[in-house]
Amino acid sequence: MLDVRVRSQVGFEPERRGSHPYLGVDFRTLHSRAESAGSIPARRVRRLFSFQRHLLSSRLLRGAPHLNPLHILDEDYCGQAKCMLEKVGSWNFDIFLFDRLTNGNSLVFLTFHLLNQYGLIELFQLDMVKVRQFLVLVQEDYHNQNPYHNAVHAADVTQAMHCYLREPKLAQSLTSFDILLGLLAAATHDLDHPGVNQPFLIKTNHYLAALYRNTSVLENHHWRSAVGLLRETELFSHLPAEDSLSIERQLGSLILATDISRQNEYLSRFRTHLDENNLCLGHASHRHFVLQMALKCADICNPCRPWELSKQWSEKVTEEFFHQGDIEKKHKLEISPLCDSEANTIASVQIGFMTYVVEPLFAEWARFSDTRLSQTMLGHLGLNKASWSAMDPEASGSSEEGESEPGRATEEPSSRALSQGSQES
């Protein structure tokens, strides 16, 4: 729990000795664009404009009438956002549009709505003020200067998790406690992400790498940051201490499962369960494992979305990769795989990621949950890969050399693909 107060600092504070001098740069401004002198920061303006929307949204989500005539300026936008939430279980849900309609507050609106829709606020007797305070702090702790690892990504993963929770096998088996954990893990799984990957933190001797001994550095930090906010807001303070600790531990188990460097471990275990047909969702440990796999799928589901959404995510994550590569060049560090804009294209990065990481995972998920949604995701994945291949035939040809039986030939993803996954997850 040594790093949970990082959010209160200007940025990550580097270790005093042994750190690369680059780490004196504020990670929170790593991907930000320069603002004109004397201008009011856009983030501050957004917060000012969003205040009324927060008040109105809390009334709308409770079904209470509007009491303040000042809210009339926000009714059109909130009305459209509310209409979108009626279809929050659709795989075509446009999180980018929803984020615009909520004035950059998609994570707060969507997660609060889902907690309310599942009846979790009432069932666990959660204080609605604390819930909203927690979600606002979570959203604020995402670095929205990051092209990819920001609050919109967290909202997108939470929406995907909701889609998976509604799948028949899960809906019939999961407890309310499981659902609560799944939604909280999705919302916080990349909390306080610095916009660079684990190898970058390790080779620059960042104190988080030392703190977590170079193992699941980012995932540990996301988990501990989430626990810090749970304790700060006292969201579960009314529960017995052992229940609160159990929530924190299981939340960590879910978030740590998103570490792509352990992809083969989880995928092999999932495949073995399916081959032996011994997954019993009546057992708490098996349900938790399925939740881990669902979160892993939700985290990297962008290639399985419709093209118009998937393409935007591909461009954003590659922008983040290339920006890290530019910084590594500037400071004469070894350029991380897939981060060199001169040696890679968006198409080549995406084709490799789809081939070696996404396809094997979603092939097994479709074996577990053979539903219309699973077939839809695999269909989009194939079409999206074909679209990127048409843009870069050379990249497509190199990835096909290692393919044979779908979902089985890629048990050992290349180090380059796993490196990408370590940033994209």
C-alpha positions as a Python dict, from the first residue, in 0.01 Angstrom:
ca = {
    (1, 'M'): (0, 0, 0),
    (2, 'L'): (303, 227, -28),
    (3, 'D'): (194, 385, -355),
    (4, 'V'): (-174, 460, -300),
    (5, 'R'): (-116, 829, -240),
    (6, 'V'): (47, 882, -577),
    (7, 'R'): (-269, 1046, -706),
    (8, 'S'): (-230, 1333, -460),
    (9, 'Q'): (110, 1423, -600),
    (10, 'V'): (173, 1630, -910),
    (11, 'G'): (292, 1310, -1080),
    (12, 'F'): (496, 1001, -1011),
    (13, 'E'): (780, 1103, -784),
    (14, 'P'): (1102, 927, -888),
    (15, 'E'): (1331, 743, -652),
    (16, 'R'): (1598, 981, -528),
    (17, 'R'): (1889, 757, -628),
    (18, 'G'): (1942, 534, -929),
    (19, 'S'): (1654, 666, -1138),
    (20, 'H'): (1692, 769, -1497),
    (21, 'P'): (1688, 1149, -1520),
    (22, 'Y'): (1385, 1132, -1753),
    (23, 'L'): (1168, 1039, -1458),
    (24, 'G'): (1179, 1396, -1338),
    (25, 'V'): (915, 1458, -1604),
    (26, 'D'): (556, 1456, -1482),
    (27, 'F'): (383, 1144, -1616),
    (28, 'R'): (51, 1324, -1597),
    (29, 'T'): (162, 1561, -1873),
    (30, 'L'): (340, 1296, -2079),
    (31, 'H'): (81, 1295, -2356),
    (32, 'S'): (-61, 1643, -2306),
    (33, 'R'): (-50, 1918, -2565),
    (34, 'A'): (81, 2261, -2481),
    (35, 'E'): (-180, 2519, -2382),
    (36, 'S'): (-155, 2885, -2462),
    (37, 'A'): (-27, 3110, -2187),
    (38, 'G'): (-298, 3249, -1966),
    (39, 'S'): (-565, 3010, -2091),
    (40, 'I'): (-793, 2829, -1849),
    (41, 'P'): (-703, 2458, -1852),
    (42, 'A'): (-956, 2260, -2054),
    (43, 'R'): (-986, 2005, -1773),
    (44, 'R'): (-1088, 2277, -1528),
    (45, 'V'): (-1344, 2418, -1769),
    (46, 'R'): (-1488, 2071, -1823),
    (47, 'R'): (-1518, 2019, -1448),
    (48, 'L'): (-1703, 2349, -1414),
    (49, 'F'): (-1945, 2262, -1692),
    (50, 'S'): (-1995, 1907, -1569),
    (51, 'F'): (-2097, 1997, -1214),
    (52, 'Q'): (-2465, 2047, -1301),
    (53, 'R'): (-2460, 1732, -1509),
    (54, 'H'): (-2340, 1532, -1206),
    (55, 'L'): (-2630, 1667, -1000),
    (56, 'L'): (-2883, 1604, -1275),
    (57, 'S'): (-2753, 1257, -1351),
    (58, 'S'): (-2792, 1150, -989),
    (59, 'R'): (-3158, 1255, -1002),
    (60, 'L'): (-3215, 1088, -1339),
    (61, 'L'): (-3058, 761, -1228),
    (62, 'R'): (-3277, 760, -918),
    (63, 'G'): (-3585, 845, -1124),
    (64, 'A'): (-3640, 1172, -936),
    (65, 'P'): (-3789, 1477, -1113),
    (66, 'H'): (-3585, 1785, -1207),
    (67, 'L'): (-3624, 2048, -941),
    (68, 'N'): (-3382, 2317, -1050),
    (69, 'P'): (-3463, 2523, -1363),
    (70, 'L'): (-3089, 2577, -1418),
    (71, 'H'): (-3070, 2216, -1539),
    (72, 'I'): (-3266, 2304, -1852),
    (73, 'L'): (-2938, 2373, -2036),
    (74, 'D'): (-2829, 2015, -1975),
    (75, 'E'): (-3154, 1831, -2046),
    (76, 'D'): (-3089, 1763, -2414),
    (77, 'Y'): (-2751, 1608, -2354),
    (78, 'C'): (-2854, 1411, -2047),
    (79, 'G'): (-3169, 1298, -2223),
    (80, 'Q'): (-2963, 1151, -2507),
    (81, 'A'): (-2721, 992, -2262),
    (82, 'K'): (-3012, 837, -2073),
    (83, 'C'): (-3147, 695, -2399),
    (84, 'M'): (-2808, 542, -2471),
    (85, 'L'): (-2801, 380, -2127),
    (86, 'E'): (-3123, 198, -2216),
    (87, 'K'): (-2912, 7, -2470),
    (88, 'V'): (-2601, -29, -2255),
    (89, 'G'): (-2602, -404, -2318),
    (90, 'S'): (-2555, -364, -2693),
    (91, 'W'): (-2218, -469, -2835),
    (92, 'N'): (-2243, -173, -3074),
    (93, 'F'): (-2255, 74, -2783),
    (94, 'D'): (-2059, 384, -2889),
    (95, 'I'): (-1859, 482, -2583),
    (96, 'F'): (-1704, 778, -2764),
    (97, 'L'): (-2046, 931, -2831),
    (98, 'F'): (-2158, 854, -2478),
    (99, 'D'): (-1849, 1025, -2339),
    (100, 'R'): (-1928, 1338, -2541),
    (101, 'L'): (-2292, 1336, -2429),
    (102, 'T'): (-2184, 1314, -2065),
    (103, 'N'): (-1924, 1586, -2110),
    (104, 'G'): (-1631, 1355, -2041),
    (105, 'N'): (-1794, 1174, -1750),
    (106, 'S'): (-1872, 841, -1919),
    (107, 'L'): (-1706, 628, -1652),
    (108, 'V'): (-1903, 787, -1368),
    (109, 'F'): (-2238, 779, -1550),
    (110, 'L'): (-2205, 429, -1689),
    (111, 'T'): (-2068, 256, -1379),
    (112, 'F'): (-2318, 424, -1148),
    (113, 'H'): (-2599, 322, -1383),
    (114, 'L'): (-2486, -41, -1388),
    (115, 'L'): (-2442, -62, -1011),
    (116, 'N'): (-2794, 74, -978),
    (117, 'Q'): (-2939, -144, -1255),
    (118, 'Y'): (-2806, -463, -1095),
    (119, 'G'): (-2953, -354, -762),
    (120, 'L'): (-2610, -358, -599),
    (121, 'I'): (-2640, -19, -429),
    (122, 'E'): (-2953, -128, -247),
    (123, 'L'): (-2844, -487, -187),
    (124, 'F'): (-2510, -395, -30),
    (125, 'Q'): (-2660, -86, 138),
    (126, 'L'): (-2407, 144, -27),
    (127, 'D'): (-2421, 514, 47),
    (128, 'M'): (-2502, 679, -288),
    (129, 'V'): (-2294, 985, -201),
    (130, 'K'): (-1993, 765, -130),
    (131, 'V'): (-2052, 566, -448),
    (132, 'R'): (-2053, 880, -658),
    (133, 'Q'): (-1753, 1022, -471),
    (134, 'F'): (-1562, 699, -533),
    (135, 'L'): (-1647, 694, -905),
    (136, 'V'): (-1555, 1060, -952),
    (137, 'L'): (-1218, 1001, -785),
    (138, 'V'): (-1161, 692, -999),
    (139, 'Q'): (-1237, 888, -1314),
    (140, 'E'): (-1011, 1172, -1207),
    (141, 'D'): (-725, 932, -1141),
    (142, 'Y'): (-718, 819, -1502),
    (143, 'H'): (-485, 1034, -1712),
    (144, 'N'): (-708, 1163, -1986),
    (145, 'Q'): (-402, 1304, -2161),
    (146, 'N'): (-321, 943, -2247),
    (147, 'P'): (-452, 868, -2596),
    (148, 'Y'): (-558, 516, -2493),
    (149, 'H'): (-521, 437, -2123),
    (150, 'N'): (-777, 685, -1997),
    (151, 'A'): (-1122, 693, -1836),
    (152, 'V'): (-1298, 631, -2168),
    (153, 'H'): (-1108, 303, -2204),
    (154, 'A'): (-1211, 211, -1850),
    (155, 'A'): (-1575, 291, -1933),
    (156, 'D'): (-1550, 83, -2251),
    (157, 'V'): (-1410, -215, -2059),
    (158, 'T'): (-1686, -178, -1797),
    (159, 'Q'): (-1951, -179, -2069),
    (160, 'A'): (-1795, -491, -2225),
    (161, 'M'): (-1787, -660, -1885),
    (162, 'H'): (-2158, -586, -1850),
    (163, 'C'): (-2220, -758, -2184),
    (164, 'Y'): (-2033, -1067, -2064),
    (165, 'L'): (-2209, -1071, -1727),
    (166, 'R'): (-2539, -1096, -1918),
    (167, 'E'): (-2430, -1405, -2111),
    (168, 'P'): (-2649, -1706, -2010),
    (169, 'K'): (-2379, -1913, -1838),
    (170, 'L'): (-2269, -1620, -1625),
    (171, 'A'): (-2611, -1467, -1563),
    (172, 'Q'): (-2739, -1800, -1430),
    (173, 'S'): (-2441, -1861, -1202),
    (174, 'L'): (-2284, -1540, -1076),
    (175, 'T'): (-2378, -1401, -739),
    (176, 'S'): (-2440, -1033, -672),
    (177, 'F'): (-2102, -1024, -501),
    (178, 'D'): (-1938, -1160, -818),
    (179, 'I'): (-2109, -894, -1029),
    (180, 'L'): (-2003, -616, -790),
    (181, 'L'): (-1642, -734, -809),
    (182, 'G'): (-1654, -763, -1187),
    (183, 'L'): (-1782, -410, -1239),
    (184, 'L'): (-1543, -253, -987),
    (185, 'A'): (-1246, -438, -1138),
    (186, 'A'): (-1339, -327, -1488),
    (187, 'A'): (-1375, 37, -1382),
    (188, 'T'): (-1043, 44, -1194),
    (189, 'H'): (-830, -205, -1389),
    (190, 'D'): (-597, 63, -1539),
    (191, 'L'): (-628, 323, -1262),
    (192, 'D'): (-352, 587, -1266),
    (193, 'H'): (-191, 434, -1575),
    (194, 'P'): (110, 650, -1673),
    (195, 'G'): (78, 591, -2048),
    (196, 'V'): (401, 389, -2070),
    (197, 'N'): (453, 15, -2030),
    (198, 'Q'): (621, -196, -1764),
    (199, 'P'): (953, -239, -1950),
    (200, 'F'): (980, 141, -1967),
    (201, 'L'): (936, 170, -1590),
    (202, 'I'): (1190, -105, -1531),
    (203, 'K'): (1464, 29, -1760),
    (204, 'T'): (1426, 379, -1617),
    (205, 'N'): (1450, 248, -1260),
    (206, 'H'): (1113, 387, -1164),
    (207, 'Y'): (1031, 341, -796),
    (208, 'L'): (713, 145, -875),
    (209, 'A'): (923, -115, -1055),
    (210, 'A'): (1141, -147, -747),
    (211, 'L'): (839, -151, -516),
    (212, 'Y'): (680, -444, -700),
    (213, 'R'): (1010, -612, -788),
    (214, 'N'): (956, -581, -1163),
    (215, 'T'): (652, -811, -1144),
    (216, 'S'): (309, -699, -1268),
    (217, 'V'): (420, -347, -1185),
    (218, 'L'): (133, -159, -1346),
    (219, 'E'): (-135, -408, -1243),
    (220, 'N'): (-21, -399, -881),
    (221, 'H'): (-27, -21, -891),
    (222, 'H'): (-378, -14, -1043),
    (223, 'W'): (-502, -249, -772),
    (224, 'R'): (-339, -64, -483),
    (225, 'S'): (-464, 269, -616),
    (226, 'A'): (-819, 130, -629),
    (227, 'V'): (-790, 1, -273),
    (228, 'G'): (-667, 344, -165),
    (229, 'L'): (-979, 508, -308),
    (230, 'L'): (-1208, 247, -152),
    (231, 'R'): (-1056, 324, 187),
    (232, 'E'): (-1046, 699, 131),
    (233, 'T'): (-1419, 713, 49),
    (234, 'E'): (-1504, 444, 309),
    (235, 'L'): (-1732, 285, 51),
    (236, 'F'): (-1743, -47, 236),
    (237, 'S'): (-1680, 81, 587),
    (238, 'H'): (-2026, -38, 697),
    (239, 'L'): (-1937, -400, 614),
    (240, 'P'): (-1753, -634, 853),
    (241, 'A'): (-1377, -587, 827),
    (242, 'E'): (-1323, -937, 690),
    (243, 'D'): (-1572, -869, 407),
    (244, 'S'): (-1397, -544, 311),
    (245, 'L'): (-1059, -720, 306),
    (246, 'S'): (-1206, -1000, 96),
    (247, 'I'): (-1333, -747, -157),
    (248, 'E'): (-990, -585, -175),
    (249, 'R'): (-809, -918, -220),
    (250, 'Q'): (-1044, -1048, -487),
    (251, 'L'): (-1039, -713, -666),
    (252, 'G'): (-661, -750, -680),
    (253, 'S'): (-686, -1104, -814),
    (254, 'L'): (-904, -982, -1101),
    (255, 'I'): (-689, -681, -1190),
    (256, 'L'): (-365, -880, -1172),
    (257, 'A'): (-512, -1126, -1423),
    (258, 'T'): (-496, -852, -1688),
    (259, 'D'): (-115, -876, -1690),
    (260, 'I'): (-55, -987, -2049),
    (261, 'S'): (280, -1141, -1958),
    (262, 'R'): (74, -1414, -1787),
    (263, 'Q'): (-149, -1461, -2092),
    (264, 'N'): (-28, -1815, -2168),
    (265, 'E'): (-78, -1921, -1808),
    (266, 'Y'): (-443, -1815, -1797),
    (267, 'L'): (-521, -1926, -2152),
    (268, 'S'): (-370, -2272, -2097),
    (269, 'R'): (-565, -2317, -1775),
    (270, 'F'): (-888, -2202, -1944),
    (271, 'R'): (-828, -2438, -2237),
    (272, 'T'): (-763, -2731, -2003),
    (273, 'H'): (-1089, -2667, -1816),
    (274, 'L'): (-1279, -2660, -2144),
    (275, 'D'): (-1106, -2971, -2280),
    (276, 'E'): (-1186, -3163, -1962),
    (277, 'N'): (-1530, -3005, -1928),
    (278, 'N'): (-1478, -2956, -1555),
    (279, 'L'): (-1568, -2591, -1502),
    (280, 'C'): (-1829, -2591, -1226),
    (281, 'L'): (-1976, -2245, -1176),
    (282, 'G'): (-2133, -2363, -853),
    (283, 'H'): (-1786, -2335, -702),
    (284, 'A'): (-1676, -1986, -598),
    (285, 'S'): (-1319, -2042, -720),
    (286, 'H'): (-1438, -2141, -1068),
    (287, 'R'): (-1671, -1843, -1089),
    (288, 'H'): (-1382, -1618, -992),
    (289, 'F'): (-1163, -1771, -1262),
    (290, 'V'): (-1435, -1710, -1523),
    (291, 'L'): (-1456, -1350, -1403),
    (292, 'Q'): (-1080, -1321, -1456),
    (293, 'M'): (-1117, -1449, -1812),
    (294, 'A'): (-1413, -1217, -1874),
    (295, 'L'): (-1208, -917, -1759),
    (296, 'K'): (-917, -1025, -1978),
    (297, 'C'): (-1154, -1041, -2275),
    (298, 'A'): (-1312, -706, -2192),
    (299, 'D'): (-970, -544, -2159),
    (300, 'I'): (-858, -635, -2513),
    (301, 'C'): (-1196, -653, -2689),
    (302, 'N'): (-1137, -349, -2913),
    (303, 'P'): (-1051, -561, -3221),
    (304, 'C'): (-1386, -740, -3172),
    (305, 'R'): (-1593, -421, -3189),
    (306, 'P'): (-1752, -287, -3508),
    (307, 'W'): (-1493, -134, -3742),
    (308, 'E'): (-1589, 229, -3681),
    (309, 'L'): (-1521, 183, -3308),
    (310, 'S'): (-1234, -63, -3335),
    (311, 'K'): (-1042, 159, -3577),
    (312, 'Q'): (-1052, 454, -3337),
    (313, 'W'): (-914, 242, -3053),
    (314, 'S'): (-640, 105, -3279),
    (315, 'E'): (-531, 454, -3372),
    (316, 'K'): (-532, 569, -3010),
    (317, 'V'): (-330, 279, -2871),
    (318, 'T'): (-75, 303, -3152),
    (319, 'E'): (-42, 677, -3091),
    (320, 'E'): (43, 597, -2730),
    (321, 'F'): (297, 332, -2837),
    (322, 'F'): (468, 565, -3083),
    (323, 'H'): (479, 850, -2833),
    (324, 'Q'): (662, 626, -2588),
    (325, 'G'): (901, 530, -2866),
    (326, 'D'): (970, 896, -2944),
    (327, 'I'): (1054, 961, -2579),
    (328, 'E'): (1284, 659, -2573),
    (329, 'K'): (1462, 791, -2882),
    (330, 'K'): (1494, 1137, -2729),
    (331, 'H'): (1657, 1001, -2415),
    (332, 'K'): (1868, 743, -2601),
    (333, 'L'): (1690, 445, -2446),
    (334, 'E'): (1633, 116, -2624),
    (335, 'I'): (1308, 152, -2820),
    (336, 'S'): (1041, -88, -2697),
    (337, 'P'): (893, -336, -2947),
    (338, 'L'): (615, -187, -3162),
    (339, 'C'): (690, 164, -3033),
    (340, 'D'): (910, 269, -3326),
    (341, 'S'): (695, 471, -3566),
    (342, 'E'): (960, 434, -3836),
    (343, 'A'): (954, 53, -3826),
    (344, 'N'): (583, -12, -3762),
    (345, 'T'): (244, 93, -3892),
    (346, 'I'): (-95, 89, -3724),
    (347, 'A'): (-191, -203, -3949),
    (348, 'S'): (116, -413, -3870),
    (349, 'V'): (77, -355, -3496),
    (350, 'Q'): (-291, -450, -3502),
    (351, 'I'): (-254, -755, -3724),
    (352, 'G'): (13, -898, -3495),
    (353, 'F'): (-191, -827, -3185),
    (354, 'M'): (-506, -983, -3332),
    (355, 'T'): (-320, -1292, -3454),
    (356, 'Y'): (-114, -1377, -3149),
    (357, 'V'): (-316, -1241, -2856),
    (358, 'V'): (-680, -1168, -2937),
    (359, 'E'): (-776, -1459, -3163),
    (360, 'P'): (-656, -1737, -2928),
    (361, 'L'): (-832, -1582, -2628),
    (362, 'F'): (-1165, -1519, -2798),
    (363, 'A'): (-1163, -1859, -2967),
    (364, 'E'): (-1156, -2020, -2623),
    (365, 'W'): (-1414, -1777, -2485),
    (366, 'A'): (-1647, -1880, -2771),
    (367, 'R'): (-1594, -2245, -2672),
    (368, 'F'): (-1698, -2157, -2318),
    (369, 'S'): (-1985, -1928, -2415),
    (370, 'D'): (-2111, -2028, -2760),
    (371, 'T'): (-2362, -1749, -2801),
    (372, 'R'): (-2466, -1494, -3057),
    (373, 'L'): (-2242, -1235, -2889),
    (374, 'S'): (-1937, -1460, -2915),
    (375, 'Q'): (-2001, -1522, -3284),
    (376, 'T'): (-2055, -1149, -3337),
    (377, 'M'): (-1722, -1069, -3173),
    (378, 'L'): (-1536, -1330, -3380),
    (379, 'G'): (-1707, -1198, -3692),
    (380, 'H'): (-1596, -841, -3625),
    (381, 'L'): (-1247, -966, -3541),
    (382, 'G'): (-1216, -1138, -3877),
    (383, 'L'): (-1351, -840, -4071),
    (384, 'N'): (-1131, -592, -3885),
    (385, 'K'): (-822, -802, -3942),
    (386, 'A'): (-907, -822, -4312),
    (387, 'S'): (-947, -443, -4324),
    (388, 'W'): (-604, -386, -4168),
    (389, 'S'): (-453, -653, -4394),
    (390, 'A'): (-583, -471, -4700),
    (391, 'M'): (-402, -160, -4582),
    (392, 'D'): (-74, -345, -4520),
    (393, 'P'): (-48, -670, -4722),
    (394, 'E'): (316, -718, -4616),
    (395, 'A'): (223, -723, -4247),
    (396, 'S'): (-63, -960, -4318),
    (397, 'G'): (167, -1203, -4498),
    (398, 'S'): (420, -1216, -4214),
    (399, 'S'): (152, -1288, -3954),
    (400, 'E'): (-7, -1566, -4162),
    (401, 'E'): (322, -1758, -4176),
    (402, 'G'): (274, -1862, -3813),
    (403, 'E'): (-95, -1951, -3841),
    (404, 'S'): (-251, -2295, -3873),
    (405, 'E'): (-552, -2412, -3673),
    (406, 'P'): (-739, -2104, -3545),
    (407, 'G'): (-698, -2047, -3173),
    (408, 'R'): (-456, -2338, -3129),
    (409, 'A'): (-148, -2244, -3325),
    (410, 'T'): (-75, -1936, -3123),
    (411, 'E'): (-26, -2080, -2776),
    (412, 'E'): (310, -1905, -2757),
    (413, 'P'): (261, -1544, -2872),
    (414, 'S'): (570, -1366, -2990),
    (415, 'S'): (751, -1141, -2746),
    (416, 'R'): (660, -847, -2969),
    (417, 'A'): (291, -930, -2947),
    (418, 'L'): (308, -973, -2571),
    (419, 'S'): (491, -645, -2544),
    (420, 'Q'): (207, -475, -2724),
    (421, 'G'): (-42, -647, -2501),
    (422, 'S'): (139, -526, -2193),
    (423, 'Q'): (59, -175, -2304),
    (424, 'E'): (-283, -233, -2450),
    (425, 'S'): (-419, -418, -2149),
}
